[in-house]
Structures are given as C-alpha cells and as structure tokens.
XYZ file of C-alpha atoms in Angstrom:
633
model
C 152.681 39.224 32.339
C 149.085 40.369 31.874
C 146.621 40.987 34.684
C 144.630 37.785 34.132
C 147.795 35.691 33.862
C 149.037 37.111 37.159
C 145.695 36.360 38.793
C 145.887 32.759 37.621
C 149.180 32.399 39.458
C 147.624 33.452 42.755
C 146.808 30.426 44.966
C 143.964 32.336 46.660
C 141.955 32.419 43.411
C 139.540 29.484 43.266
C 138.404 27.602 40.220
C 134.934 29.074 40.540
C 136.381 32.609 40.495
C 138.369 32.028 37.327
C 135.490 30.104 35.756
C 133.336 33.254 35.794
C 136.022 35.220 33.967
C 136.518 32.416 31.442
C 132.766 32.182 30.801
C 132.508 35.904 30.065
C 135.507 35.735 27.736
C 133.996 32.834 25.780
C 130.609 34.534 25.494
C 132.148 37.791 24.268
C 134.090 35.925 21.638
C 131.034 33.947 20.522
C 128.583 36.883 20.536
C 130.769 39.764 19.476
C 133.839 38.156 17.937
C 136.026 40.261 20.192
C 138.189 39.741 23.242
C 136.937 41.078 26.576
C 138.903 43.808 28.320
C 141.060 41.883 30.764
C 140.270 44.445 33.470
C 136.625 43.347 33.255
C 137.574 39.688 33.417
C 139.893 40.287 36.362
C 137.233 42.277 38.195
C 134.691 39.510 37.625
C 137.041 36.936 39.151
C 137.789 39.253 42.060
C 134.088 39.943 42.675
C 133.613 36.200 43.010
C 136.657 35.868 45.283
C 135.399 38.785 47.381
C 132.200 36.913 48.226
C 134.269 33.867 49.150
C 136.279 36.023 51.569
C 133.208 37.497 53.221
C 132.770 40.743 51.286
C 129.530 41.707 49.600
C 131.351 43.264 46.645
C 134.751 44.068 45.144
C 136.181 47.575 45.416
C 138.679 48.360 42.610
C 140.271 50.922 44.918
C 141.159 48.216 47.481
C 142.237 45.020 45.644
C 144.868 44.372 48.322
C 142.044 43.448 50.710
C 141.699 40.290 48.630
C 145.262 39.690 47.420
C 147.731 41.512 49.692
C 150.795 39.923 48.034
C 149.985 41.119 44.509
C 150.764 44.618 43.234
C 150.716 46.686 40.033
C 146.928 46.991 39.910
C 145.047 49.079 37.321
C 144.153 52.666 38.202
C 140.821 52.465 40.113
C 139.030 55.140 38.079
C 140.123 53.697 34.743
C 139.180 50.261 36.002
C 135.680 51.451 36.879
C 135.385 53.155 33.483
C 136.167 49.843 31.789
C 133.536 48.106 33.896
C 130.927 50.759 33.122
C 131.507 50.229 29.405
C 131.139 46.441 29.580
C 127.954 44.764 28.306
C 128.219 42.354 31.252
C 127.861 45.121 33.851
C 124.608 46.896 34.737
C 124.332 50.218 36.576
C 120.800 50.465 37.992
C 119.565 53.294 40.153
C 119.619 52.664 43.884
C 116.000 51.482 44.143
C 115.831 49.612 40.813
C 116.336 45.913 40.172
C 119.458 45.149 38.164
C 119.364 43.580 34.716
C 119.112 39.780 35.150
C 120.918 39.275 31.825
C 124.060 40.908 33.220
C 125.931 38.959 35.918
C 127.747 42.000 37.348
C 126.523 45.273 38.884
C 128.567 48.460 39.297
C 127.160 50.648 42.051
C 128.780 53.447 44.027
C 132.197 52.311 42.833
C 131.750 48.696 43.966
C 131.404 45.702 41.673
C 128.854 43.114 42.790
C 127.897 39.695 41.644
C 124.301 40.486 40.728
C 122.759 38.169 43.286
C 124.570 39.864 46.179
C 123.599 43.341 45.054
C 119.979 42.207 45.045
C 120.393 40.720 48.541
C 121.628 44.096 49.809
C 118.827 46.004 48.114
C 116.102 43.658 49.376
C 117.504 43.607 52.902
C 117.683 47.395 53.130
C 114.160 47.736 51.782
C 112.859 45.037 54.123
C 114.401 46.614 57.228
C 112.966 50.000 56.274
C 109.569 48.372 55.731
C 109.590 46.817 59.196
C 110.949 49.948 60.877
C 108.239 52.093 59.294
C 105.451 49.924 60.694
C 103.151 51.155 63.408
C 102.657 49.278 66.659
C 99.152 48.954 68.046
C 97.940 51.923 70.046
C 98.457 51.261 73.743
C 97.854 53.180 76.934
C 101.304 52.630 78.387
C 100.261 54.036 81.741
C 98.264 50.873 82.428
C 101.459 48.824 81.942
C 103.384 50.939 84.443
C 102.941 48.613 87.491
C 104.264 45.612 85.563
C 106.998 47.692 83.948
C 108.135 49.064 87.302
C 108.215 45.573 88.799
C 110.383 44.372 85.910
C 112.583 47.480 85.748
C 112.743 49.208 89.143
C 115.521 51.523 87.871
C 113.660 52.577 84.721
C 113.577 56.252 85.647
C 117.288 56.272 86.498
C 118.464 55.696 82.941
C 118.358 51.876 82.851
C 119.212 50.852 79.262
C 117.345 47.558 79.620
C 114.207 49.464 80.557
C 114.671 51.756 77.577
C 114.972 48.766 75.238
C 111.761 47.311 76.622
C 109.889 50.596 76.347
C 110.979 51.186 72.757
C 109.969 47.621 71.878
C 106.394 48.395 72.882
C 106.147 51.104 70.225
C 108.687 50.166 67.567
C 108.396 47.042 65.378
C 112.177 46.892 64.764
C 114.542 46.733 67.743
C 118.337 46.274 67.843
C 119.736 45.288 71.234
C 123.525 45.303 71.254
C 126.038 44.586 73.988
C 128.762 42.218 75.062
C 128.463 38.976 77.030
C 126.983 39.367 80.469
C 125.155 42.608 79.700
C 121.686 41.101 80.042
C 120.457 40.913 76.446
C 118.460 37.721 76.999
C 117.082 38.894 80.357
C 115.979 42.124 78.710
C 114.243 40.267 75.898
C 112.409 37.961 78.311
C 110.949 41.052 79.977
C 110.191 42.657 76.602
C 108.248 39.578 75.519
C 106.314 39.524 78.781
C 105.362 43.168 78.261
C 104.205 42.423 74.721
C 101.994 39.640 76.073
C 100.574 42.026 78.668
C 100.106 44.691 76.001
C 98.063 42.290 73.869
C 95.923 41.220 76.806
C 95.289 44.844 77.665
C 93.893 45.313 74.153
C 91.799 42.110 74.486
C 93.916 40.453 71.777
C 95.412 36.952 71.707
C 98.924 36.617 73.064
C 101.483 37.302 70.322
C 102.941 34.331 68.504
C 106.652 34.446 69.354
C 109.580 32.734 67.625
C 113.104 32.509 69.017
C 115.917 31.782 66.582
C 119.707 31.829 66.215
C 122.148 31.012 63.410
C 123.368 27.699 64.870
C 121.826 24.883 66.851
C 124.102 25.471 69.815
C 123.306 29.208 69.885
C 119.595 28.396 69.729
C 119.907 25.986 72.669
C 121.772 28.594 74.703
C 119.172 31.215 73.885
C 116.279 28.995 74.942
C 117.983 27.928 78.165
C 118.832 31.533 79.056
C 115.272 32.621 78.389
C 113.832 29.819 80.539
C 116.111 30.847 83.417
C 115.156 34.496 82.985
C 111.440 33.664 82.992
C 111.821 31.603 86.170
C 113.417 34.613 87.882
C 110.696 36.906 86.540
C 108.000 34.687 88.049
C 109.612 35.049 91.475
C 109.952 38.816 91.074
C 106.357 39.308 90.003
C 104.965 37.094 92.749
C 106.963 39.069 95.318
C 105.480 42.286 93.918
C 101.944 40.891 94.112
C 101.571 40.729 90.306
C 100.068 37.699 88.605
C 102.898 35.860 86.748
C 100.414 34.028 84.461
C 101.524 35.944 81.307
C 104.845 34.101 81.631
C 103.024 30.977 80.432
C 102.699 32.523 76.962
C 106.472 32.826 76.474
C 108.240 30.228 74.281
C 110.348 27.482 75.834
C 112.377 26.519 72.772
C 114.353 28.168 69.982
C 115.188 27.051 66.454
C 117.957 27.652 63.975
C 117.125 30.237 61.347
C 117.122 27.486 58.750
C 114.533 25.491 60.689
C 112.486 28.614 61.334
C 112.341 29.561 57.664
C 111.689 25.985 56.545
C 114.397 24.417 54.447
C 113.615 22.861 51.077
C 115.919 19.960 50.168
C 118.336 20.737 47.322
C 117.101 24.323 47.070
C 118.519 27.662 48.274
C 114.954 28.857 48.859
C 112.907 28.496 52.032
C 109.251 27.621 52.567
C 108.681 31.000 54.153
C 109.391 34.098 52.082
C 107.688 37.330 51.074
C 104.821 35.422 49.468
C 104.479 32.983 52.366
C 105.568 34.905 55.473
C 106.362 33.447 58.860
C 103.274 32.885 61.051
C 104.666 34.870 63.979
C 103.955 38.273 65.471
C 107.367 38.622 67.141
C 110.637 37.151 65.880
C 113.724 37.363 68.094
C 117.144 36.500 66.612
C 120.149 36.038 68.881
C 123.816 36.138 67.784
C 122.872 38.370 64.860
C 126.536 39.125 64.100
C 126.806 35.568 62.760
C 124.006 35.979 60.218
C 125.282 36.473 56.675
C 123.826 38.724 54.001
C 121.774 36.125 52.065
C 120.267 34.578 55.200
C 119.404 37.922 56.807
C 117.802 39.032 53.544
C 115.647 35.908 53.396
C 114.676 36.269 57.051
C 113.592 39.892 56.637
C 111.700 38.993 53.449
C 109.702 36.468 55.487
C 108.719 38.848 58.321
C 104.995 39.420 57.897
C 103.444 42.865 57.634
C 102.835 44.203 61.127
C 105.207 41.709 62.789
C 108.077 42.737 65.042
C 111.734 41.842 64.522
C 114.239 41.959 67.381
C 117.941 41.475 66.632
C 120.358 40.740 69.479
C 124.091 40.759 69.041
C 127.564 42.038 69.759
C 128.969 44.043 66.851
C 132.540 43.621 68.174
C 132.508 39.892 67.481
C 133.659 38.314 64.246
C 131.269 38.897 61.351
C 129.685 35.949 59.570
C 131.923 33.485 57.761
C 129.894 34.057 54.604
C 129.366 37.354 52.796
C 128.535 40.539 54.643
C 128.988 42.241 57.996
C 125.276 42.731 58.383
C 124.836 43.553 62.072
C 127.612 46.148 62.002
C 126.067 47.843 58.959
C 122.608 47.940 60.549
C 123.987 49.246 63.846
C 126.004 51.945 62.066
C 122.898 52.965 60.137
C 121.043 53.235 63.448
C 123.726 55.504 64.896
C 124.744 55.819 68.519
C 122.375 54.797 71.269
C 121.639 58.326 72.455
C 118.290 57.762 74.112
C 114.679 57.786 73.018
C 113.834 59.896 69.954
C 111.742 62.973 70.504
C 108.583 61.688 68.843
C 108.329 58.883 71.412
C 109.071 61.040 74.445
C 105.501 61.836 75.417
C 104.249 58.294 74.917
C 107.080 56.718 76.926
C 107.062 59.228 79.770
C 104.698 57.085 81.938
C 107.339 54.336 81.902
C 110.687 56.119 81.668
C 110.000 59.594 82.947
C 112.142 62.319 81.389
C 115.553 60.929 82.363
C 116.278 58.999 79.193
C 114.272 61.007 76.684
C 116.038 63.210 74.160
C 115.125 65.053 70.989
C 116.982 63.240 68.245
C 116.587 63.392 64.483
C 119.276 60.780 63.851
C 120.172 58.542 60.907
C 118.237 55.821 59.121
C 117.166 53.655 62.031
C 117.560 56.200 64.830
C 115.691 55.208 67.944
C 115.614 51.526 67.021
C 118.855 50.613 68.807
C 119.580 50.239 72.502
C 123.101 49.428 73.634
C 123.563 47.595 76.934
C 126.710 48.390 78.860
C 129.394 45.760 78.970
C 129.659 43.492 81.962
C 131.738 40.593 80.608
C 131.607 38.827 83.969
C 130.647 35.305 82.990
C 130.784 33.904 86.531
C 132.009 34.934 89.958
C 135.321 33.251 89.109
C 136.010 35.164 85.883
C 136.361 38.878 85.186
C 136.991 39.664 81.529
C 136.036 43.332 81.525
C 139.439 45.043 81.346
C 140.919 42.506 78.919
C 137.882 42.421 76.638
C 137.828 46.216 76.456
C 141.535 46.392 75.611
C 141.174 43.722 72.926
C 138.090 45.392 71.442
C 139.952 48.697 71.235
C 143.122 47.133 69.784
C 145.159 48.260 72.815
C 147.922 45.646 72.806
C 150.012 47.324 75.527
C 147.148 47.226 78.030
C 146.098 43.695 77.018
C 149.637 42.344 77.489
C 150.062 44.163 80.788
C 146.806 42.698 82.115
C 147.763 39.203 80.996
C 151.308 39.349 82.389
C 150.313 40.893 85.715
C 148.010 37.922 86.367
C 145.604 40.436 87.886
C 142.353 39.174 86.376
C 140.405 36.451 88.160
C 140.164 33.302 86.073
C 142.446 34.592 83.277
C 145.761 32.777 82.722
C 148.487 33.778 80.252
C 150.845 31.123 78.897
C 153.392 33.491 77.377
C 155.034 32.000 74.300
C 153.331 28.606 74.664
C 152.614 27.249 71.195
C 151.693 23.647 72.073
C 149.277 23.302 74.988
C 148.994 19.575 74.167
C 152.615 19.107 75.219
C 154.314 19.624 78.551
C 152.604 20.334 81.882
C 149.388 21.693 80.364
C 148.641 18.448 78.491
C 146.986 16.518 81.391
C 144.657 19.432 82.202
C 143.201 19.299 78.711
C 143.080 15.544 78.208
C 141.562 14.771 81.609
C 138.581 17.006 80.826
C 137.906 15.161 77.559
C 138.422 11.712 79.112
C 135.544 12.523 81.420
C 133.181 12.488 78.437
C 133.798 8.787 77.881
C 132.773 8.061 81.474
C 129.233 9.273 80.769
C 126.561 6.872 79.566
C 123.674 9.292 79.106
C 123.884 11.400 75.913
C 122.648 14.542 77.661
C 125.313 14.205 80.352
C 128.012 13.399 77.820
C 127.208 16.415 75.676
C 127.131 18.663 78.750
C 130.583 17.386 79.720
C 131.725 18.032 76.173
C 130.830 21.719 76.493
C 133.003 22.267 79.549
C 136.308 22.835 77.771
C 137.361 23.799 74.268
C 140.690 24.466 72.602
C 140.183 27.353 70.170
C 142.558 28.222 67.360
C 142.782 30.864 64.674
C 143.731 28.318 62.015
C 142.036 25.382 60.345
C 145.134 23.693 58.911
C 148.787 23.340 59.816
C 150.499 22.284 63.087
C 148.411 24.746 65.097
C 145.243 24.238 63.098
C 142.079 22.551 64.334
C 142.519 19.499 62.076
C 145.977 18.575 63.358
C 145.120 19.391 66.962
C 142.041 17.159 66.824
C 144.054 14.285 65.362
C 146.565 14.569 68.207
C 143.799 14.710 70.820
C 142.032 11.688 69.321
C 145.233 9.649 69.379
C 145.859 10.613 72.996
C 142.319 9.645 73.999
C 141.767 6.487 71.947
C 145.145 5.370 70.599
C 146.803 5.268 67.199
C 144.602 2.328 66.062
C 141.405 3.910 67.261
C 137.994 3.455 65.761
C 136.938 6.414 63.695
C 133.860 6.955 65.876
C 135.222 5.975 69.249
C 133.224 6.229 72.448
C 133.439 9.821 73.715
C 134.408 11.478 70.424
C 132.985 14.989 70.032
C 131.638 15.844 66.578
C 131.077 19.150 64.807
C 128.723 19.315 61.810
C 130.334 21.392 59.049
C 127.546 21.604 56.457
C 123.797 22.010 56.514
C 121.713 18.881 56.076
C 118.060 19.736 55.679
C 117.128 16.060 55.503
C 118.662 15.349 58.923
C 117.830 18.791 60.329
C 121.492 19.099 61.290
C 123.249 22.360 60.544
C 126.723 23.830 60.360
C 127.964 24.333 63.922
C 125.836 21.653 65.626
C 127.852 19.634 68.175
C 127.308 15.972 69.008
C 128.946 13.114 70.871
C 129.597 9.467 69.977
C 128.479 6.905 72.558
C 128.320 3.133 72.679
C 125.506 1.566 74.748
C 126.573 0.836 78.297
C 127.938 -2.679 78.658
C 128.561 -3.309 74.954
C 131.982 -4.764 74.121
C 134.734 -2.498 72.836
C 134.582 -2.505 69.086
C 131.148 -4.101 69.160
C 128.857 -3.799 66.185
C 125.227 -4.507 65.542
C 122.136 -3.118 67.167
C 123.335 -3.960 70.678
C 126.756 -2.349 70.446
C 126.823 0.143 67.591
C 128.146 3.596 68.279
C 125.487 6.309 68.009
C 126.142 9.979 67.323
C 123.877 12.043 69.580
C 122.818 15.639 68.944
C 120.514 17.944 70.859
C 116.926 18.172 69.637
C 113.916 15.924 69.240
C 111.089 15.084 71.606
C 113.275 13.769 74.445
C 115.955 16.397 74.010
C 118.389 14.246 72.003
C 118.488 12.662 68.543
C 120.628 9.679 67.623
C 122.205 8.975 64.205
C 124.355 6.238 62.781
C 127.692 7.988 62.155
C 127.791 6.899 58.516
C 124.532 8.774 57.879
C 125.820 12.127 59.126
C 126.490 15.107 56.861
C 130.073 16.407 56.608
C 131.608 16.665 60.053
C 134.854 16.819 62.001
C 136.024 16.380 65.576
C 135.171 19.161 68.000
C 137.763 18.937 70.783
C 139.619 21.761 69.052
C 137.720 24.295 66.963
C 138.417 27.421 65.014
C 137.159 30.571 66.697
C 134.689 31.058 63.844
C 133.134 27.642 64.507
C 132.902 28.365 68.238
C 130.961 31.566 67.734
C 127.533 31.288 69.333
C 128.771 28.793 71.942
C 130.067 29.162 75.478
C 132.359 26.853 77.429
C 133.311 26.730 81.091
C 137.002 26.768 80.171
C 138.481 28.202 76.974
C 142.066 27.701 75.815
C 142.930 30.133 73.021
C 145.940 29.198 70.900
C 147.384 31.858 68.587
C 149.844 30.867 65.828
C 153.590 31.366 66.113
C 153.575 33.899 63.296
C 151.167 36.490 61.980
C 148.357 35.131 59.805
C 145.626 36.846 57.789
C 142.956 35.280 59.963
C 144.242 37.081 63.062
C 142.271 40.142 64.124
C 141.085 41.873 67.262
C 137.567 40.585 66.495
C 138.865 37.013 66.486
C 140.605 37.408 69.854
C 137.583 39.212 71.341
C 135.204 36.506 70.123
C 137.442 33.752 71.486
C 137.961 35.134 74.971
C 134.290 35.973 75.436
C 133.350 32.314 74.860
C 134.655 31.560 78.382
C 132.269 31.287 81.328
C 134.595 30.461 84.228
C 138.195 30.220 83.051
C 140.304 31.571 80.179
C 143.770 30.456 79.093
C 145.616 32.467 76.431
C 148.516 30.668 74.741
C 150.368 33.181 72.580
C 153.564 35.056 71.946
C 153.726 38.825 72.144
C 154.297 39.323 68.414
C 151.257 37.292 67.373
C 149.015 39.000 69.922
C 150.166 42.454 68.839
C 149.633 41.539 65.179
C 146.111 40.325 65.927
C 145.073 43.426 67.874
C 146.498 45.706 65.190
C 144.224 44.205 62.528
C 140.578 45.224 62.244
C 138.203 43.167 60.106
C 137.083 45.145 57.071
C 134.231 44.030 54.827
C 133.292 45.757 51.569
C 129.548 46.401 51.678
C 127.026 48.991 50.623
C 124.322 48.087 53.133
C 124.880 50.959 55.544
C 124.888 53.536 52.758
C 121.810 51.963 51.241
C 119.944 52.206 54.554
C 120.995 55.814 55.043
C 120.054 56.767 51.490
C 116.672 55.083 51.830
C 115.965 56.972 55.040
C 116.938 60.266 53.410
C 114.593 59.565 50.502
C 111.744 58.740 52.900
C 112.352 61.923 54.899
C 112.398 63.973 51.702
C 109.135 62.417 50.518
C 107.344 63.103 53.801
C 108.838 66.594 54.114
C-alpha cells in the first residue's frame, strides 16, 4: 500500500488535511500532465495535520509526533530532497518573504504551510523590533524613594525589583513564574513606576492596556491588579509618599481579541501594523495560552516606541492552536541570570551591585526576569512540593507526596475513576446545587467558580461531555430543560458580534419568582456573562455562539482560570493528551483545595510525557540577534 493510501486509512487525518494533498495532485495533473510525488502530497497533508495538532510545521524526521501508530516512513533526507524539488515548495532565505504562489515552505528541514511560516517570521521580527527600542532617558536616582518604598528588598536580590527596574529601561519585558509568585503584584508596581517616570519627565501618564487570551483570565488579571493597587496605596501612604499616581492605573482588562478589535467574518483585526494600538504600555497575562497567529498579530499592532510586557508560566500547557510561543521566546531570552552589563550603571541607584552581572547572552538576554515559585494559593493549600515534582516529571516523588497525605489541602483518591459515584458524589453535587440558590447573576457566577471537575479528555466515559451530561441529570433530572436554572455554560467559539469568546463562562438564571418552565419576558431563562456597564451581560440562550456545560471541563479549557476547589480526573488508561504539562496546569488551578483522582499507571504515564511542539521561532530569534550583533560589530 502506498504512502498516501496508508495516510487515508489513518483516522487522525482530517478532510482538510487530505484536501490539500488532493488539490496539489489535481493542479499538477492539469498544469504539467504529470503525477505529483506522493512524498510531497503526504508531506502537505501532514503539514496541515501538524497545525491542527498544535505544531507550527511538520518535521519529516519526526512523523511519529503526528501519527505514532504508523510506521515505514520515507527516509527524512530523501523526503526533504523531494520537497525541495517540488514546484509547490518555496525555500526563501531566513529574512525573505516566501513565494505567495507556493502553498508550502521548506526551511531548516521543516515543512510549513506558508501562512504559518510567515507568522513565525513576522513575530520574530516584531519582537526584535520592540526589544531594540530605546526607553526615554530617565534619571533613575529621582525614582529611588518610590522604588525603595515599593521594593524594600531591592538591594538584596529581589527578582520582583529587578523586573521593575529592567522595565524602566527596556521596552520588552518577560516576567515568568508559577502561581503565587507575584507576577501581577510586580506588574502593578512596574506600571506605577512608569507613571512616575512619565511625570518626572513632565509627560502625560502612559496609556496602559491590560489583556489576556480569555475573558476569565482578563477578569482575574484586572481583579488581581485592583487588589495589588489597593495594597500599594496603603504602603505608600505609610511611607509618606503621595499615592496619587495609582489613579492612572487601569481598572479593567480585555481579551486580546477585544483589544485588537475584531472584524466580523474576517481573520484580520482593526489594529495592525498600519493601524497600531493606541497604547504606550501593553501587558498580556497568561501568555502561554497565546497561539502563534494571535501573538504575531498582537506584536504587529504594538506601536513604535510602545512597551510590551508578557506574563506567563512556561511550564503550563501551550496554546491549543499552533505554536508554543512563550516557551520559544523564553528560551531565546536564556536563563534569568541578572541584569546585563550595559544596564548595570544605570540601574545601580535602584538595585545596587547585588543583582548586576556582565552578560552577553542570547537573543533577548536581559529582557526576562523569572520569579521564584511559591505555589501557595491560600493558607489552606501548599502545592509547592507536588507542583515541582510534576513539573520535573518525577513520578516517584509525586506519588509519595500524594500517598503520604502530607500536603495541606491536597487529597489523593488512589484509583478512583468516577468521582460522581460513591461517597465523593455529594461533595461535588452540593457545590453545584448552591448555584441554583442564587438570584443575582454576579453571585451565581461567583458560586460557579468555586469548584470544577477537570479532565484530560473531551469524549468518552471520563470525558467532559459525558461527565457534564451526568451532572446535569443529577441536578435537574432526566427530563430537564436544556437551559435549566443554575446551568453553567462555557463558550467554545469566538463570536465577535456578541463579544463572547472561547473560554468565557456564564450561568443560566430564571428571574426570581417565575414559575418553573416559565416562558416569556417575565420568566425566560437568561444566560449571564461577565462584562458590560454593570458588570454582567444577559443573552437569550438561543442567541449564544457554540457552547457547552461547564461543570466539568478539559484542562485546556480551564487554563487561565482558578477555582477554590479542583478535582482532577485522569483516565483509566494512558492517552495521548496526558502530559506533565497537563497535570501541572490542572493542579495549579486550585486556590484552596485539590483532589487528584487517578491510578498510578496513568499518573506515571502523564509525568513521563513532555509536550513537544515543532517550531522554528526560537532559532529564528537567535539567528536574528546574531545578524544584528554582526551588523553592529
């Protein structure tokens, strides 16, 4: 059986993947009267599948990343030779635009769909453009009293202080770290310093935008920033420093889609390179969730002279869509080894000599600050040892910690594969029944964020769809209304018309006092989502974009959210979706209590698997930096 015929028998191949191969075959026959080399057709289909599985490109040396159950692949070098000889494949130089007449690009051994190669190239160029910018000249010594009040341990090696100091002089800043390490608190102080810096130069306060990939992540970011600013006001007042600059800090955050300005029925945004964002500082939280196309479009839209701050945890799951962008940028920035030598003298008034080092470094050296991991989400929960073991893939330590019951707030249900059955069932259902007792949408949605059942799977007995159906029946009966009072909803596609986006969570409520099953204006169920002038927006359920129930969610869908109590359910058997990043992301969603329902084999299988994404972004950033250094040298 030929290569293409074997690919057609693979259930993982989608129609769209095979359609690309079929289109190229038809065009070759029509234009050249000849059949296309089946290795080219197969590679085209696999390049399309690769994007669908989260890769930026297809590597002929690693086809098993896409189809682990298929073997007898072509020799990688011969395969690349066939691609290089194809009229459908371009091979541009690193800094050149690829031929728009050719749908495929072969670069550094990887085969791209042309659009995704261009995303990588534009993103790398855009990041280098921002990083190369020059911040306004500032006498940092005059900021020292405010800086010391905000960071009393600055001269003792405080990483948060270093991040803030670098932000004053560098237009691109990467702040990485796990939950509870103070990323948002650090950024609140950074923004306050930027306001003070502008006032010192007799300039208007900077225009600041806060954004995140999902609505829920944006809400969390804004709430965290408001809390941080309130604490800063108290600190400054106690130090005898006027807290008035706090008034210039933003109170709200938007999704990246809202920030960039969606255009109905178009992949483009209102803000791009030709019409940049009207902000001086753009802060993006949960950057690990941002995919390659969206990050490219964001960076395109950052105006000349503006600052970009990316916050994130590189150990979390990468974006569902193509690319592992944050990890590539962080790797291009290298280790957080301190402040580069060229900034040492300028930062000495704030940091002293303790955290200054001479460092040549890679592409974005000196643009990253890593905050040490705390993981403590509340006084009742200590995730540090478990999160570290999971991050490192240390299954023996993780299992020992879980079985010893030594971690506050962490509970291991060894071998439990159905938390909705047996003695754990009431604990879950009672929490969700409390939602129906609320009459105010804000209260109901807050109750809905207290507990979540997270799963690695979307389908099957332990998948989110089946679990939600079982929960709905338990809460509202077998003959329930589709949109019963108290049902939690999860938006699963972007709707620019409604300004609802993938990952937004809402709740269905009937007006208080309306009869069960009532219809009409006085009794119709309304689906409420956060946003709008009064904090909530109501929709008729039939008008919503694609959605599902949200009592149980996949770990991917929960990324960017936090819940008081998290129940993580791993499948009975190993699955391709299991990875240490998935487990790490799931357990760090918990604020006060974590329950892990899993067998030893599944947990070991998950921690043994590390997410791998085929991408050229890191190499492109490093190569661009080397070229720049050569040109200036």
